[in-house]
Amino acid sequence: NEESTMALRQSLTAAATIAKRSFAPSVTTRIIANSSIPNIQSKRWYRGDSGDMKHRGEVTANPEQDEIVKREEALLAIAAPKFDMIQERHVRMPRLDEIPKASLPFDMQDGDFSTDELELEVRKKRLVYRAKQRGWLEVDVLLGTWASLNVHSLSMDELDQFENFVNLETIDIYNIITLRTDVPDFMKTEDGSGVVECIQEWARSSPLGKGEPEKYSAVKKEHNLI
């Protein structure tokens, strides 16, 4: 009906508005302020010399009277809470009551496992998946392989370190793994034994880090990175 069509149109428009305004200073500032992970780089120019996009309200003479600005603000008020909810759920640890039984590992669907044990196993599998699915093949193979080999044996503190690492932007992860930039100060440890430092050392000594085609192909198949 017309009411449902209008609601769907508003939802789609709101999503498009959020995407268009993702580089607007006000939205970016709010997201950064709510993040527990410090920025590695304050500016990243993915678009050459085009610079950051400005919101229409910043370039319009009378934004209070601009119908498009008012409509965008109204749609943002609808979309922003949904974005915040999705973002909060994306970065926190999963809870067992949110996970269907069919999504649990086969060896843990039946048995005498505590809630903490199940949630920990799900968290580990979630981190391995996030490490393998970065959308950047080099990072998928390097970080995904390390995660597949090591995440299952990490302590709780080490899991926290690794999760902080995978919460970074993919470009920052790539630069850190490939030694283009140093490990951020907030991730360093006094004795150099932190998770991120171990990943750097592994990448430095691994055949993957040296770009050996045979090893690269074998690892992609072995760790389901195709």
Short mmCIF file of C-alpha atoms in Angstrom, two decimals:
data_model
loop_
_atom_site.label_atom_id
_atom_site.label_comp_id
_atom_site.label_asym_id
_atom_site.label_seq_id
_atom_site.Cartn_x
_atom_site.Cartn_y
_atom_site.Cartn_z
CA ASN A 1 0.00 0.00 0.00
CA GLU A 2 0.96 3.66 -0.26
CA GLU A 3 1.93 3.94 3.42
CA SER A 4 4.30 0.95 3.24
CA THR A 5 5.82 2.24 0.02
CA MET A 6 6.45 5.63 1.60
CA ALA A 7 8.07 4.01 4.68
CA LEU A 8 10.34 1.90 2.48
CA ARG A 9 11.30 4.95 0.40
CA GLN A 10 12.17 6.89 3.57
CA SER A 11 14.35 4.05 4.88
CA LEU A 12 16.25 3.77 1.58
CA THR A 13 16.70 7.51 1.36
CA ALA A 14 17.93 7.65 4.95
CA ALA A 15 20.51 4.96 4.24
CA ALA A 16 21.68 6.85 1.16
CA THR A 17 21.92 10.04 3.19
CA ILE A 18 24.11 8.36 5.80
CA ALA A 19 26.38 7.02 3.07
CA LYS A 20 26.70 10.42 1.41
CA ARG A 21 27.38 12.15 4.70
CA SER A 22 29.90 9.62 5.99
CA PHE A 23 32.69 12.14 5.47
CA ALA A 24 30.79 15.14 6.87
CA PRO A 25 32.68 16.59 9.86
CA SER A 26 29.74 16.42 12.26
CA VAL A 27 29.04 12.73 11.62
CA THR A 28 32.72 11.78 11.52
CA THR A 29 33.39 13.61 14.76
CA ARG A 30 30.53 11.84 16.52
CA ILE A 31 31.66 8.40 15.37
CA ILE A 32 35.29 9.04 16.36
CA ALA A 33 34.23 10.43 19.74
CA ASN A 34 32.29 7.25 20.50
CA SER A 35 35.15 4.97 19.49
CA SER A 36 37.47 3.44 22.09
CA ILE A 37 40.23 3.04 19.50
CA PRO A 38 42.44 6.10 18.86
CA ASN A 39 42.90 7.26 15.28
CA ILE A 40 46.04 6.12 13.48
CA GLN A 41 45.70 8.80 10.83
CA SER A 42 43.50 11.86 11.13
CA LYS A 43 43.21 12.21 7.34
CA ARG A 44 43.17 9.64 4.56
CA TRP A 45 42.79 10.95 1.03
CA TYR A 46 41.15 8.13 -0.88
CA ARG A 47 39.89 10.54 -3.53
CA GLY A 48 43.07 12.23 -4.72
CA ASP A 49 42.87 15.99 -4.31
CA SER A 50 39.09 16.16 -4.08
CA GLY A 51 39.11 16.65 -0.31
CA ASP A 52 36.23 15.96 2.06
CA MET A 53 32.63 16.34 0.96
CA LYS A 54 30.74 19.17 2.59
CA HIS A 55 27.19 18.92 3.81
CA ARG A 56 24.66 20.99 1.89
CA GLY A 57 23.92 22.97 5.03
CA GLU A 58 27.50 24.30 5.02
CA VAL A 59 27.33 25.69 1.49
CA THR A 60 23.73 26.91 1.40
CA ALA A 61 23.05 30.58 2.15
CA ASN A 62 19.98 29.87 4.31
CA PRO A 63 20.16 26.27 5.51
CA GLU A 64 17.24 26.80 7.91
CA GLN A 65 15.01 27.54 4.93
CA ASP A 66 16.45 24.92 2.59
CA GLU A 67 13.91 22.14 2.06
CA ILE A 68 16.55 19.59 1.11
CA VAL A 69 18.58 20.30 4.26
CA LYS A 70 15.48 19.99 6.42
CA ARG A 71 14.49 16.73 4.73
CA GLU A 72 17.99 15.30 5.15
CA GLU A 73 18.08 16.24 8.83
CA ALA A 74 14.72 14.56 9.38
CA LEU A 75 15.90 11.39 7.65
CA LEU A 76 19.16 11.45 9.59
CA ALA A 77 17.20 11.58 12.84
CA ILE A 78 15.53 8.31 11.76
CA ALA A 79 18.67 6.59 10.48
CA ALA A 80 21.23 7.67 13.12
CA PRO A 81 19.82 5.54 16.00
CA LYS A 82 19.78 2.49 13.73
CA PHE A 83 23.38 3.18 12.71
CA ASP A 84 24.44 3.53 16.35
CA MET A 85 22.73 0.25 17.25
CA ILE A 86 24.39 -1.63 14.37
CA GLN A 87 27.80 -0.12 15.15
CA GLU A 88 27.54 -1.00 18.86
CA ARG A 89 26.63 -4.59 18.06
CA HIS A 90 29.38 -4.84 15.44
CA VAL A 91 32.28 -3.99 17.74
CA ARG A 92 31.26 -5.64 21.01
CA MET A 93 31.52 -9.28 22.01
CA PRO A 94 28.64 -11.48 20.82
CA ARG A 95 26.11 -12.71 23.38
CA LEU A 96 24.83 -16.24 23.32
CA ASP A 97 21.17 -15.21 23.45
CA GLU A 98 21.65 -13.48 20.08
CA ILE A 99 23.10 -16.55 18.36
CA PRO A 100 20.87 -19.28 16.90
CA LYS A 101 21.87 -22.77 17.99
CA ALA A 102 22.39 -23.76 14.36
CA SER A 103 25.12 -21.08 14.10
CA LEU A 104 27.19 -22.60 16.90
CA PRO A 105 30.16 -24.83 16.02
CA PHE A 106 29.02 -28.39 15.30
CA ASP A 107 31.07 -29.76 18.18
CA MET A 108 29.40 -27.35 20.62
CA GLN A 109 25.73 -27.59 19.65
CA ASP A 110 25.25 -30.47 22.09
CA GLY A 111 27.19 -31.09 25.25
CA ASP A 112 27.81 -29.75 28.72
CA PHE A 113 29.30 -26.37 27.88
CA SER A 114 28.90 -23.27 29.98
CA THR A 115 27.64 -20.00 28.51
CA ASP A 116 31.08 -18.46 28.97
CA GLU A 117 32.75 -21.29 27.05
CA LEU A 118 30.29 -21.03 24.18
CA GLU A 119 30.57 -17.25 23.95
CA LEU A 120 34.36 -17.46 24.00
CA GLU A 121 34.37 -19.99 21.16
CA VAL A 122 31.98 -17.85 19.14
CA ARG A 123 34.12 -14.79 19.78
CA LYS A 124 37.23 -16.58 18.49
CA LYS A 125 35.48 -17.76 15.34
CA ARG A 126 34.09 -14.26 14.81
CA LEU A 127 37.58 -12.76 15.05
CA VAL A 128 39.00 -15.28 12.58
CA TYR A 129 36.19 -14.46 10.15
CA ARG A 130 36.76 -10.71 10.51
CA ALA A 131 40.49 -11.21 9.93
CA LYS A 132 39.85 -13.17 6.71
CA GLN A 133 37.17 -10.87 5.27
CA ARG A 134 38.78 -7.43 5.10
CA GLY A 135 38.06 -6.79 1.41
CA TRP A 136 41.78 -6.40 0.69
CA LEU A 137 43.39 -9.62 -0.56
CA GLU A 138 46.84 -9.04 0.93
CA VAL A 139 45.37 -8.35 4.36
CA ASP A 140 42.92 -11.27 4.03
CA VAL A 141 45.78 -13.68 3.39
CA LEU A 142 48.28 -12.31 5.93
CA LEU A 143 45.97 -11.46 8.83
CA GLY A 144 43.53 -14.28 8.05
CA THR A 145 46.28 -16.89 8.02
CA TRP A 146 47.76 -15.67 11.30
CA ALA A 147 44.32 -15.66 12.90
CA SER A 148 43.52 -19.18 11.67
CA LEU A 149 46.79 -20.43 13.14
CA ASN A 150 46.82 -18.56 16.44
CA VAL A 151 43.48 -17.16 17.62
CA HIS A 152 42.31 -20.45 19.14
CA SER A 153 45.26 -20.39 21.60
CA LEU A 154 45.14 -16.72 22.64
CA SER A 155 44.48 -15.71 26.24
CA MET A 156 41.67 -13.29 27.09
CA ASP A 157 44.08 -10.34 27.23
CA GLU A 158 45.57 -11.35 23.88
CA LEU A 159 42.08 -11.68 22.37
CA ASP A 160 41.36 -8.12 23.51
CA GLN A 161 44.58 -6.94 21.85
CA PHE A 162 43.74 -8.75 18.62
CA GLU A 163 40.18 -7.44 18.59
CA ASN A 164 41.47 -3.89 19.02
CA PHE A 165 43.73 -4.53 16.03
CA VAL A 166 41.02 -5.85 13.72
CA ASN A 167 38.84 -2.87 14.69
CA LEU A 168 41.33 -0.59 12.92
CA GLU A 169 40.87 0.56 9.34
CA THR A 170 42.10 -2.06 6.86
CA ILE A 171 44.62 0.36 5.35
CA ASP A 172 46.17 0.86 8.81
CA ILE A 173 46.27 -2.90 9.43
CA TYR A 174 48.05 -3.40 6.09
CA ASN A 175 50.62 -0.68 6.80
CA ILE A 176 51.36 -2.07 10.28
CA ILE A 177 51.64 -5.72 9.17
CA THR A 178 53.92 -4.84 6.26
CA LEU A 179 56.11 -2.62 8.48
CA ARG A 180 55.26 0.55 6.58
CA THR A 181 54.27 2.11 9.88
CA ASP A 182 55.24 1.26 13.44
CA VAL A 183 52.92 -0.41 15.92
CA PRO A 184 50.73 2.31 17.49
CA ASP A 185 51.88 3.35 20.97
CA PHE A 186 48.62 2.22 22.58
CA MET A 187 49.21 -1.31 21.22
CA LYS A 188 52.88 -1.64 22.14
CA THR A 189 54.11 -3.66 25.10
CA GLU A 190 57.24 -2.98 27.15
CA ASP A 191 58.89 -6.29 26.24
CA GLY A 192 57.69 -6.35 22.62
CA SER A 193 55.59 -9.47 23.14
CA GLY A 194 52.21 -7.93 22.28
CA VAL A 195 49.90 -9.55 19.76
CA VAL A 196 50.41 -6.90 17.08
CA GLU A 197 54.18 -7.07 17.48
CA CYS A 198 54.00 -10.87 17.14
CA ILE A 199 51.97 -10.49 13.95
CA GLN A 200 54.61 -8.15 12.55
CA GLU A 201 57.38 -10.60 13.38
CA TRP A 202 55.41 -13.48 11.87
CA ALA A 203 54.78 -11.55 8.65
CA ARG A 204 58.46 -10.60 8.48
CA SER A 205 59.59 -14.22 8.69
CA SER A 206 56.69 -15.93 6.89
CA PRO A 207 56.99 -16.97 3.23
CA LEU A 208 53.75 -15.04 2.71
CA GLY A 209 55.55 -11.86 3.66
CA LYS A 210 58.16 -12.62 1.02
CA GLY A 211 55.52 -13.13 -1.66
CA GLU A 212 56.20 -16.79 -2.51
CA PRO A 213 53.44 -17.80 -5.01
CA GLU A 214 53.36 -21.49 -4.06
CA LYS A 215 52.96 -20.82 -0.35
CA TYR A 216 50.45 -18.07 -1.08
CA SER A 217 48.25 -20.44 -3.12
CA ALA A 218 48.51 -23.25 -0.56
CA VAL A 219 47.57 -20.98 2.34
CA LYS A 220 44.53 -19.59 0.53
CA LYS A 221 43.18 -23.10 0.06
CA GLU A 222 44.13 -24.41 3.49
CA HIS A 223 42.53 -21.51 5.37
CA ASN A 224 39.50 -21.07 3.10
CA LEU A 225 40.60 -17.66 1.84
CA ILE A 226 39.44 -18.13 -1.75
#
